[in-house]
mmCIF file of C-alpha atoms in Angstrom:
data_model
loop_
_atom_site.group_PDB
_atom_site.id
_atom_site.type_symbol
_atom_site.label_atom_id
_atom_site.label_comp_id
_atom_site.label_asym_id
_atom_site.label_seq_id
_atom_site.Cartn_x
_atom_site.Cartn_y
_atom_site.Cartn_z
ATOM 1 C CA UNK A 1059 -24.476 -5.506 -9.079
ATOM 2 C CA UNK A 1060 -20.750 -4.689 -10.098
ATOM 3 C CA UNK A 1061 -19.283 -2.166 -8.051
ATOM 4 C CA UNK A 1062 -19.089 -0.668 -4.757
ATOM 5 C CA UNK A 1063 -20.288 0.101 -1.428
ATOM 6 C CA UNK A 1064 -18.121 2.889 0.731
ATOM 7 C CA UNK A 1065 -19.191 2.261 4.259
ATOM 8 C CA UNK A 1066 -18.565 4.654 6.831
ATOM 9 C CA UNK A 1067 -17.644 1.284 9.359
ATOM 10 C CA UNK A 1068 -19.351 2.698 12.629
ATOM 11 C CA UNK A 1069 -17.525 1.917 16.141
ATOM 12 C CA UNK A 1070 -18.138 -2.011 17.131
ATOM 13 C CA UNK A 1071 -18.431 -3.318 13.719
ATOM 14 C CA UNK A 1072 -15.882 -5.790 12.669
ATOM 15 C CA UNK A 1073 -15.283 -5.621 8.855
ATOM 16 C CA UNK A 1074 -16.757 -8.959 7.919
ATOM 17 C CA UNK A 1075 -19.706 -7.903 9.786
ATOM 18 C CA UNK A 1076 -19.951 -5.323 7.849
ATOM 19 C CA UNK A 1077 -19.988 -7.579 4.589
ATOM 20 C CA UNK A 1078 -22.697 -9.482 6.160
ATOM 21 C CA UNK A 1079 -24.900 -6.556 6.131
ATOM 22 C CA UNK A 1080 -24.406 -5.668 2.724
ATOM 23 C CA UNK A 1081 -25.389 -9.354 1.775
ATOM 24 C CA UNK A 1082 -28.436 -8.942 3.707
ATOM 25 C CA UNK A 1083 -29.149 -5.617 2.518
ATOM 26 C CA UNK A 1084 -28.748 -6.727 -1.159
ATOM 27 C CA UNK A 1085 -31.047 -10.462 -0.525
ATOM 28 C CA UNK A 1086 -33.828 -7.714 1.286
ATOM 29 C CA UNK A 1087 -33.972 -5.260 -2.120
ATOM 30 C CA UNK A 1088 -34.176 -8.917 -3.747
ATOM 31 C CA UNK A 1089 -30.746 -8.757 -5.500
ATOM 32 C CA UNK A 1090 -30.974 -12.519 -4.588
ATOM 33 C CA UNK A 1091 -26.980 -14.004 -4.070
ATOM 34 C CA UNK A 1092 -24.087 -11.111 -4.513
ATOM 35 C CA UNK A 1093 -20.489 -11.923 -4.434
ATOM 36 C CA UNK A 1094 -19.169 -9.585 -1.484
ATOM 37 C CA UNK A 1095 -15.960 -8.858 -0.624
ATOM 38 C CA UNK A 1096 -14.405 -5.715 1.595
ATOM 39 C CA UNK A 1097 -11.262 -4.034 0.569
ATOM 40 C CA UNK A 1098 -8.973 -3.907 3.730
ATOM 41 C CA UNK A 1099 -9.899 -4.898 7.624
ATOM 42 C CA UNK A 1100 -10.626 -2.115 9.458
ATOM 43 C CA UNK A 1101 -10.667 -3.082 13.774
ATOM 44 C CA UNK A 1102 -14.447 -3.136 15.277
ATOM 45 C CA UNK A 1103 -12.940 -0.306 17.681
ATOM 46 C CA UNK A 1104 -11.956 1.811 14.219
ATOM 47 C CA UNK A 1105 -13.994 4.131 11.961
ATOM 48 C CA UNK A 1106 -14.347 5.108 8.685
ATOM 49 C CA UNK A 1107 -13.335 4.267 5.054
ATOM 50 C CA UNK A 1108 -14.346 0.818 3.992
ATOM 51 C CA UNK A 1109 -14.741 -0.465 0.244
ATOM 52 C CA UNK A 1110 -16.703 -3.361 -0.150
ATOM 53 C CA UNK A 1111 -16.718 -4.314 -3.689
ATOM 54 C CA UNK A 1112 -19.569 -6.644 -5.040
ATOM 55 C CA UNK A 1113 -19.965 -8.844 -8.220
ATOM 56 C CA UNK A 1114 -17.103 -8.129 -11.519
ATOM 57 C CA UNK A 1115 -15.221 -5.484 -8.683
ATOM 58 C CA UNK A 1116 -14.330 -8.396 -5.519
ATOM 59 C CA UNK A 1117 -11.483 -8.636 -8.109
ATOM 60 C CA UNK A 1118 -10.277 -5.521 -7.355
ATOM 61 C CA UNK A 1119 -10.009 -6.290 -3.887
ATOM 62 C CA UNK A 1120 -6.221 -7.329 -3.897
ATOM 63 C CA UNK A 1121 -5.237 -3.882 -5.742
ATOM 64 C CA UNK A 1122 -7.427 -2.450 -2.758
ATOM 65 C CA UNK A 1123 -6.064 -4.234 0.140
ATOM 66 C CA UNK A 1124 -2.280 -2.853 -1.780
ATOM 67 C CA UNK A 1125 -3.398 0.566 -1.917
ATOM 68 C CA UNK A 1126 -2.200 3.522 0.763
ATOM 69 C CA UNK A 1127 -4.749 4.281 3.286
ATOM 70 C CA UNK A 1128 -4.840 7.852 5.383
ATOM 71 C CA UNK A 1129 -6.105 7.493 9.406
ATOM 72 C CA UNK A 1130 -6.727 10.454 11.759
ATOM 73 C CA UNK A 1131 -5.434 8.539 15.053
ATOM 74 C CA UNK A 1132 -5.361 9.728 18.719
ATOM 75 C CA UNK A 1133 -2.177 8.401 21.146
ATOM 76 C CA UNK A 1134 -2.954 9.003 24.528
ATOM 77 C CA UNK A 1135 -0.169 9.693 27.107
ATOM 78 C CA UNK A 1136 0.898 7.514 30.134
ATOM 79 C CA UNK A 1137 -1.059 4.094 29.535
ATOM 80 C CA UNK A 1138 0.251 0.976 27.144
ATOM 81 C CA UNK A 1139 -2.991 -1.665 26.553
ATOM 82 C CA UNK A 1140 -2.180 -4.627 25.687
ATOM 83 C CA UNK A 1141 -4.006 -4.449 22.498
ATOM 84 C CA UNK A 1142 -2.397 -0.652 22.166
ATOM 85 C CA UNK A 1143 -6.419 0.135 21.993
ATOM 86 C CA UNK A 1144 -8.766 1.028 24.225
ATOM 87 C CA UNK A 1145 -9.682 -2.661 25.402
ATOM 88 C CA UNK A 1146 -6.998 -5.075 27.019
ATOM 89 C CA UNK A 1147 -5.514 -4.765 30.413
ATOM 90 C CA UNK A 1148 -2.919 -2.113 31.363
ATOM 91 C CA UNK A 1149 0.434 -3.217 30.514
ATOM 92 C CA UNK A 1150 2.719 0.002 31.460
ATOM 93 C CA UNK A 1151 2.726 3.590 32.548
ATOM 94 C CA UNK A 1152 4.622 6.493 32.953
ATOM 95 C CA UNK A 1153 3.840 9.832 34.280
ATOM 96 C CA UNK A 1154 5.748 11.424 31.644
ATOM 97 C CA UNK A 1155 4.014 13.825 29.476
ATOM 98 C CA UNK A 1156 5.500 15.392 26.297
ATOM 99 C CA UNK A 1157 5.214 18.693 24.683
ATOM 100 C CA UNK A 1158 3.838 19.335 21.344
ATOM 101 C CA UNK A 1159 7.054 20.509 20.713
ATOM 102 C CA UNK A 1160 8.531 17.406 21.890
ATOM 103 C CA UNK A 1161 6.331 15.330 19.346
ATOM 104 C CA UNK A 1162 7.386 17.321 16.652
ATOM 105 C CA UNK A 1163 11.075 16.691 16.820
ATOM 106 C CA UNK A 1164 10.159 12.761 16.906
ATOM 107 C CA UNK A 1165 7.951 12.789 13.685
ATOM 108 C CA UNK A 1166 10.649 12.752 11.364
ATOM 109 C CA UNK A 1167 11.762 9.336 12.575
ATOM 110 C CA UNK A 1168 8.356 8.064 11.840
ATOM 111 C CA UNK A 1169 8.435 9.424 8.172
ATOM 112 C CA UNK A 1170 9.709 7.513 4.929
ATOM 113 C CA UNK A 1171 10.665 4.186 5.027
ATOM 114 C CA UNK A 1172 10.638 2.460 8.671
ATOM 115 C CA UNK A 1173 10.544 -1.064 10.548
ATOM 116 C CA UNK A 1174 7.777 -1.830 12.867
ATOM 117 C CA UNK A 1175 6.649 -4.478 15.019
ATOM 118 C CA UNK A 1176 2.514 -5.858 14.518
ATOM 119 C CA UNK A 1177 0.778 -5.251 17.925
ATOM 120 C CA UNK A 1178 0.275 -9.055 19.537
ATOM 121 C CA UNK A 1179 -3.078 -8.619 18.650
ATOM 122 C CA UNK A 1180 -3.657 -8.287 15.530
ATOM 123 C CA UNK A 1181 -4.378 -10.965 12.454
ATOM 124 C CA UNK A 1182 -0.978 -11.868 11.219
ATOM 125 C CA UNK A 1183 -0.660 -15.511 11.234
ATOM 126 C CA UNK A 1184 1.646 -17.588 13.237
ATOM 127 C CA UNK A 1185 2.447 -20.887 12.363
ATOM 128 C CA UNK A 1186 -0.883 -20.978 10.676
ATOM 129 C CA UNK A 1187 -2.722 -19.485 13.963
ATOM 130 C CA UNK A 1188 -3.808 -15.673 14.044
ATOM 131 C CA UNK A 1189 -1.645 -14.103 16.795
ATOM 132 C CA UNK A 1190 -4.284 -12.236 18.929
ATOM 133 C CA UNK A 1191 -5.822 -15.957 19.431
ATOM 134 C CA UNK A 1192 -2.630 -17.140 20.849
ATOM 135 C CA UNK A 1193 -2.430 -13.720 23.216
ATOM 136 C CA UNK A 1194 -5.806 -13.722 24.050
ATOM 137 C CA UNK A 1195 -4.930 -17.284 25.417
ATOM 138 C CA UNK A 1196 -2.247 -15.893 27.470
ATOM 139 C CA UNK A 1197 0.681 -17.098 24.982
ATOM 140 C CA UNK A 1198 3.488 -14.978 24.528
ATOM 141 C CA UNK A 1199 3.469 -13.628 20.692
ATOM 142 C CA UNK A 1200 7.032 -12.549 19.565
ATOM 143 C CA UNK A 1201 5.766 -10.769 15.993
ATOM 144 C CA UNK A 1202 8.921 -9.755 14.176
ATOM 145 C CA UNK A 1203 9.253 -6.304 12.667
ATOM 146 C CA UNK A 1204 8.164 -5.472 8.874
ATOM 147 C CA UNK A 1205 8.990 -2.886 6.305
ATOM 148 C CA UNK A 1206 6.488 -0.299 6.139
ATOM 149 C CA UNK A 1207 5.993 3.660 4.682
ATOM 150 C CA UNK A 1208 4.703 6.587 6.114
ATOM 151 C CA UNK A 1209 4.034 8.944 3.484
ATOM 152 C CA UNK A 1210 3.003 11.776 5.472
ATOM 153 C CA UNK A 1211 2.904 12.152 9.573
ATOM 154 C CA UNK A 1212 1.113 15.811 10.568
ATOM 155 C CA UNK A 1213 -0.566 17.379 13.320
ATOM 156 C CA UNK A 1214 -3.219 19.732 12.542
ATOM 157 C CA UNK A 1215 -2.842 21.521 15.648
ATOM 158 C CA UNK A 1216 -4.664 23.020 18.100
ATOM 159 C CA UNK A 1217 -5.984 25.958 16.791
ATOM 160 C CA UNK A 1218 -6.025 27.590 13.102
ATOM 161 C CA UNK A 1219 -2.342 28.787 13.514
ATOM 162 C CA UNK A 1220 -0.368 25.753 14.843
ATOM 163 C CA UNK A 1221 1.077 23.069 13.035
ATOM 164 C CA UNK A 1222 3.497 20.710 12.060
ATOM 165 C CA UNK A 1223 3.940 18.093 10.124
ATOM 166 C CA UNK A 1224 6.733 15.724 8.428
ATOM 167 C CA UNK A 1225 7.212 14.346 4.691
ATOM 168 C CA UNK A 1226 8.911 12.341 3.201
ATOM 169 C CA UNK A 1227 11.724 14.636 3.353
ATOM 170 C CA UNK A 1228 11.621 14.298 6.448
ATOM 171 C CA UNK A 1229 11.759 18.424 7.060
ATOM 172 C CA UNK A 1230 8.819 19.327 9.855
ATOM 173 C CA UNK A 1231 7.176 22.513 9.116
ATOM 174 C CA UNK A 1232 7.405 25.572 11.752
ATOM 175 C CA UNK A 1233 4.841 25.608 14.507
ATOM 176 C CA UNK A 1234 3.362 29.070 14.470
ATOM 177 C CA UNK A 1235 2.152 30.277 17.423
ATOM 178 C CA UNK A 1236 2.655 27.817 19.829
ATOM 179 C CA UNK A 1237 6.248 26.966 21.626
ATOM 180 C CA UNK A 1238 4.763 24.002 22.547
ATOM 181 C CA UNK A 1239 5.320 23.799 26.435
ATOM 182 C CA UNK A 1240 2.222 22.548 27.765
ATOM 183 C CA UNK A 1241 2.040 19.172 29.070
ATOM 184 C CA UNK A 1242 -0.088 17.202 26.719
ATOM 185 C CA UNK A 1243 -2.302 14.527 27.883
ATOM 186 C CA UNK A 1244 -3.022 13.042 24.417
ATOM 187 C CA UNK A 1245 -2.563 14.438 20.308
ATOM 188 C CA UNK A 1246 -4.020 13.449 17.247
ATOM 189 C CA UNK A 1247 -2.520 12.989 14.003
ATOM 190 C CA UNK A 1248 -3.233 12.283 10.500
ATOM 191 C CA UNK A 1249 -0.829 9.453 8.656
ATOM 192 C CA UNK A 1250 -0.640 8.601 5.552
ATOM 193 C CA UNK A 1251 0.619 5.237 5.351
ATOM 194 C CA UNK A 1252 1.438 1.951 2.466
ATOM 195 C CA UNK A 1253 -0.453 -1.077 3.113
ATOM 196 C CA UNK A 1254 0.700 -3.474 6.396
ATOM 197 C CA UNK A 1255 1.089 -0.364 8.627
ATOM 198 C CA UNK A 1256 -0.280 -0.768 12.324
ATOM 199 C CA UNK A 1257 -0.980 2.522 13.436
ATOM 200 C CA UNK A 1258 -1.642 0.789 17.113
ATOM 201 C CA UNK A 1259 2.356 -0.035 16.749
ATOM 202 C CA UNK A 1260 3.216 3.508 15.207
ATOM 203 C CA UNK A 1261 1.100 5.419 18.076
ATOM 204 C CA UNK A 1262 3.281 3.042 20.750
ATOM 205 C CA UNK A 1263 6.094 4.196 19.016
ATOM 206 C CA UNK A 1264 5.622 7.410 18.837
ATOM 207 C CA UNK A 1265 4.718 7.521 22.696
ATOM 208 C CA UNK A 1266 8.203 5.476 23.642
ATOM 209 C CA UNK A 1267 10.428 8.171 21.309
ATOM 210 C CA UNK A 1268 9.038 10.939 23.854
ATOM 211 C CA UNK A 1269 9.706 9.036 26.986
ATOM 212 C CA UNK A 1270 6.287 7.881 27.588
ATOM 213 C CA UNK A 1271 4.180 4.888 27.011
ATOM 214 C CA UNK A 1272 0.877 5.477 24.834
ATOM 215 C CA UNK A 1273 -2.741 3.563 23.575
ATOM 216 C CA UNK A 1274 -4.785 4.386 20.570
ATOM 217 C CA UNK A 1275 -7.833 5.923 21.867
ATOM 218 C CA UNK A 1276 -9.480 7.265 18.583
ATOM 219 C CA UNK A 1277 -8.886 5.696 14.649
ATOM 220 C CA UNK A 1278 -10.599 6.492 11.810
ATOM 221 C CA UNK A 1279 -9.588 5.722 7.983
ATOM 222 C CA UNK A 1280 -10.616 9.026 6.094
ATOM 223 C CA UNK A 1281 -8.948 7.654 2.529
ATOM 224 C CA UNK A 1282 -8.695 4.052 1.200
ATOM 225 C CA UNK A 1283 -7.111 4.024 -1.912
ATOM 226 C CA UNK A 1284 -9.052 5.731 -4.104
ATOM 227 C CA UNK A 1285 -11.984 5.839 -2.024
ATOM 228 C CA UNK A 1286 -12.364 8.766 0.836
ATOM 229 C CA UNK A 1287 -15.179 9.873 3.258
ATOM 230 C CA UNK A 1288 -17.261 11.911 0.638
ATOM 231 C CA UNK A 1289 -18.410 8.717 -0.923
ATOM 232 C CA UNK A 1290 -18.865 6.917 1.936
ATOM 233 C CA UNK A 1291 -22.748 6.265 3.409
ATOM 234 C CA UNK A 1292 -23.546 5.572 6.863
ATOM 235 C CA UNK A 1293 -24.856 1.818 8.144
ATOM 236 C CA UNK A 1294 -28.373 3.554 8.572
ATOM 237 C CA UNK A 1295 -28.072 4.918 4.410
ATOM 238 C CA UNK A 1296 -26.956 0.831 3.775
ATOM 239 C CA UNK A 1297 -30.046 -0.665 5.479
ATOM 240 C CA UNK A 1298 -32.635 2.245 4.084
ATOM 241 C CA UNK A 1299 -31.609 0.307 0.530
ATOM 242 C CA UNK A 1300 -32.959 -2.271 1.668
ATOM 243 C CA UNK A 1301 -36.280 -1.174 2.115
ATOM 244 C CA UNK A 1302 -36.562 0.671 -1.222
ATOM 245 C CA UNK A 1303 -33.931 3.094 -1.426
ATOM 246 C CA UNK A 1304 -32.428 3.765 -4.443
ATOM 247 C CA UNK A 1305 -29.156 2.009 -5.994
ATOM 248 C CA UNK A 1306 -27.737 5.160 -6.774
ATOM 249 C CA UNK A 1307 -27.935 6.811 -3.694
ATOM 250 C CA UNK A 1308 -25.738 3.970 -1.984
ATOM 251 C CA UNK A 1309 -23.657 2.311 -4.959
ATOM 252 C CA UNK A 1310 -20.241 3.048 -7.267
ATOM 253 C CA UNK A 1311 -19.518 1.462 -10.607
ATOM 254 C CA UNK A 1312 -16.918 -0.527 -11.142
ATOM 255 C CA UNK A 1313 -14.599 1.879 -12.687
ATOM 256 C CA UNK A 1314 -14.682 3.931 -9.300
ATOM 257 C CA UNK A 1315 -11.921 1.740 -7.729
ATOM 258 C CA UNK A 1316 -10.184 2.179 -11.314
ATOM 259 C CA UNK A 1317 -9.751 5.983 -11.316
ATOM 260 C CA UNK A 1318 -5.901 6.063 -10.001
ATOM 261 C CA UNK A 1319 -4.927 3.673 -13.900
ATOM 262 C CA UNK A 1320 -5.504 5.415 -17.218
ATOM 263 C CA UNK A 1321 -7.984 4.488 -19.328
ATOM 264 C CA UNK A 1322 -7.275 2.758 -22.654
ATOM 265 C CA UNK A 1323 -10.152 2.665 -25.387
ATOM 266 C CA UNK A 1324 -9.972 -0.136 -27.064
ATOM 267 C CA UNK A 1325 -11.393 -0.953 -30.805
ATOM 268 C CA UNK A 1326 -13.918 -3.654 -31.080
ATOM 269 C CA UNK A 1327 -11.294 -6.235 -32.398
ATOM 270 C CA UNK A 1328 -9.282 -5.670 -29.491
ATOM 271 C CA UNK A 1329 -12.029 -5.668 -26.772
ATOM 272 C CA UNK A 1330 -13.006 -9.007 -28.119
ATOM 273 C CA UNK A 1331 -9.838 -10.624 -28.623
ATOM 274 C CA UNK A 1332 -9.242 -9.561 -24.432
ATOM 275 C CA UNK A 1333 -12.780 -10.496 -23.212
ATOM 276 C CA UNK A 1334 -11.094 -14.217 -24.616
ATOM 277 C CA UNK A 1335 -8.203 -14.006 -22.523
ATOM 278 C CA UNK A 1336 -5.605 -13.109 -25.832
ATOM 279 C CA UNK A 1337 -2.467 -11.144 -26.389
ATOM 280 C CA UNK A 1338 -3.510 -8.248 -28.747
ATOM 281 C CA UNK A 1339 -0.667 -6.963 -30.507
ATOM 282 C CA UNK A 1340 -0.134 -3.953 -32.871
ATOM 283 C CA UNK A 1341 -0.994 -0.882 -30.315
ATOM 284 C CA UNK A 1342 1.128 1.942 -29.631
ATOM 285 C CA UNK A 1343 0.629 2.378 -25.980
ATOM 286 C CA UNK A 1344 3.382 3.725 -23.535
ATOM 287 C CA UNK A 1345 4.038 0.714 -21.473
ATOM 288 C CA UNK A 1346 2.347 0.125 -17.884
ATOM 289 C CA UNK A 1347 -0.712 -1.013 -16.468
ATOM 290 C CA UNK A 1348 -4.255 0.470 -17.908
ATOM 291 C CA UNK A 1349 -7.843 -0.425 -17.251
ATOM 292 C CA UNK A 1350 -9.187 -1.137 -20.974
ATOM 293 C CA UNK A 1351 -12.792 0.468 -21.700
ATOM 294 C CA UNK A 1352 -14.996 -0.985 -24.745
ATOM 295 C CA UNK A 1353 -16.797 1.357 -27.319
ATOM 296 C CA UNK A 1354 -19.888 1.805 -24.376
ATOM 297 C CA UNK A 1355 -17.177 2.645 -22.069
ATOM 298 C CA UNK A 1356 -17.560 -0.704 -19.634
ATOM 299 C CA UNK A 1357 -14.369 -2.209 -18.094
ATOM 300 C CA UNK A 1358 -12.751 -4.813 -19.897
ATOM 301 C CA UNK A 1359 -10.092 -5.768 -18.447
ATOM 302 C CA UNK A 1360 -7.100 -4.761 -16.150
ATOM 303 C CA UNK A 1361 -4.067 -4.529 -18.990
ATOM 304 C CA UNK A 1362 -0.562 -4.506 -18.947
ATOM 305 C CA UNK A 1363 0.387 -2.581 -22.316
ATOM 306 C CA UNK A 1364 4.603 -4.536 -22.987
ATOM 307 C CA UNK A 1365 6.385 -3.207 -26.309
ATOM 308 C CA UNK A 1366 2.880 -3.038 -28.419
ATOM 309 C CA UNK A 1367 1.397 -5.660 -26.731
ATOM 310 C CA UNK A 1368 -1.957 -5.535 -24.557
ATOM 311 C CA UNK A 1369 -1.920 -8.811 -21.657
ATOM 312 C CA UNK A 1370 -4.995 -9.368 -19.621
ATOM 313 C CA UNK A 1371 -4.373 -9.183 -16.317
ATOM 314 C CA UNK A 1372 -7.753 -9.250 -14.624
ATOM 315 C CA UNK A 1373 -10.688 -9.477 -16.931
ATOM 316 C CA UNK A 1374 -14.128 -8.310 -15.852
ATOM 317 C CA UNK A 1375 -16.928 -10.221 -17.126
ATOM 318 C CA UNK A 1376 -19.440 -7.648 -17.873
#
């Protein structure tokens, strides 16, 4: 077993629950012991998109946990948490309301390269404790701000002929149809975002830059890398494996979490000299990273291709 699960995470299930159940899963259809590891924390109170990779692909993981992810996220209006969620006692309010118009002229400042402060509860470590242990002890957490990108900030809109959205250029599309006066009680938006984004801390945001305070009542991940919600099976689809179901019906090879790196073919000489951890030198490859493929096609090796020379970077022992 070298490859991957995509789990649609349900609601409730914390991420290394969720790699518990494919360990289970795998023992019951008497795989026996699988290395298991998931490719990014998703909250129990999220949805969506999660790669677990097992066997050879765990050491994809890192690249995974680098990777861009894309959440459709709901702010609503009035009420701060003080997990920016739906759990946690109420922190603020406001009885201002914005405008979709009003939203629209703020998305730009959300778009491109920004700074943003980790929600107190979240996993970050501090001083070698997670933070939401010290809150949820009653500490006061001061988590300092962090470089993050939003790709892409939109609003599908309320109907087929409204809606906005920023780039990053930073430009917001038109809205058709709408002038955007009516008071809105909550919005959802799609982000596209680089790895270490919080979109708890971007929906706050977003909700202070229109004069109102704001939770998170609704993410889901709908892209992980190069993983999205086509290939992803439900908790139910997981478990019916199981009890008999059939590998491919639930699994991904390998090379699935590969398909955003070229593909080098390499001659036997070559495959064997990187299976042993050498330089091979004498190719003619453009320089940059490649995943190197034998004469069966099977993964070698992650490969960084440096004036003629092939490097291993992360072999796969397959």
């Amino acid at each position: 077993m070298n490859g991957w699960i995509i789990l649609d995470k349900p609601l409730g299930l914390g991420s290394t629950q969720a790699v518990g159940a494919v360990k289970r899963v795998c023992r019951e259809a008497g795989l026996g012991k699988v290395k298991v590891g998931h490719g990014g924390t998703l909250d129990p109170l999220a949805t969506g998109v999660l790669p677990i990779a097992l066997g050879e692909a765990t050491k994809l993981c890192g690249r995974m946990l680098d990777a861009s992810k894309i959440y459709e996220f709901t702010i609503a209006f009035g009420t701060e948490t003080a997990g920016l969620d739906a759990e946690g006692e109420i922190v603020a309010t406001s009885d201002e309301r914005p405008t979709r118009a009003e939203i629209e002229a703020v998305l730009a400042r959300f778009t491109g390269p920004i700074e943003q402060v980790p929600p107190a509860y979240s996993a970050i470590k501090i001083d070698g404790e997670r933070a939401y242990d010290r809150a949820r002890k009653g500490e006061a957490v001061e988590m300092k701000a962090r470089s993050v990108t939003i790709y892409s900030l939109r609003h599908p809109g309320l109907d087929p002929g409204s809606r906005f959205s920023t780039s990053l250029s930073g430009t917001p599309d038109q809205v058709r149809g709408d002038e955007g006066g009516e008071r809105l009680q909550e919005i959802t938006l799609t982000a596209h975002v680089s790895k270490g984004t919080y979109i708890r801390s971007l929906a706050r945001d977003i909700a202070y830059a229109v004069g109102s305070v704001g939770h998170v009542t609704m993410l889901r991940r709908t892209k992980a890398g190069p993983f999205d919600l086509s290939q992803a099976i439900s908790l139910d689809k997981l478990n019916a494996f199981g009890q008999g179901a059939a590998q491919s019906e639930i699994f991904l090879p390998l090379e699935a979490g590969l398909v955003d790196i070229p593909a080098l073919n390499l001659s036997p000489e070559a495959a064997g000299a990187i299976r042993q951890g050498r330089v091979w030198t004498g190719g003619s490859t453009d320089d940059g990273l490649y995943w190197g493929r034998d004469s069966d096609k099977r993964p070698v090796a992650l490969i960084e291709a440096l004036a003629g020379t092939l490097k291993v970077v992360r072999g796969f022992n397959l």
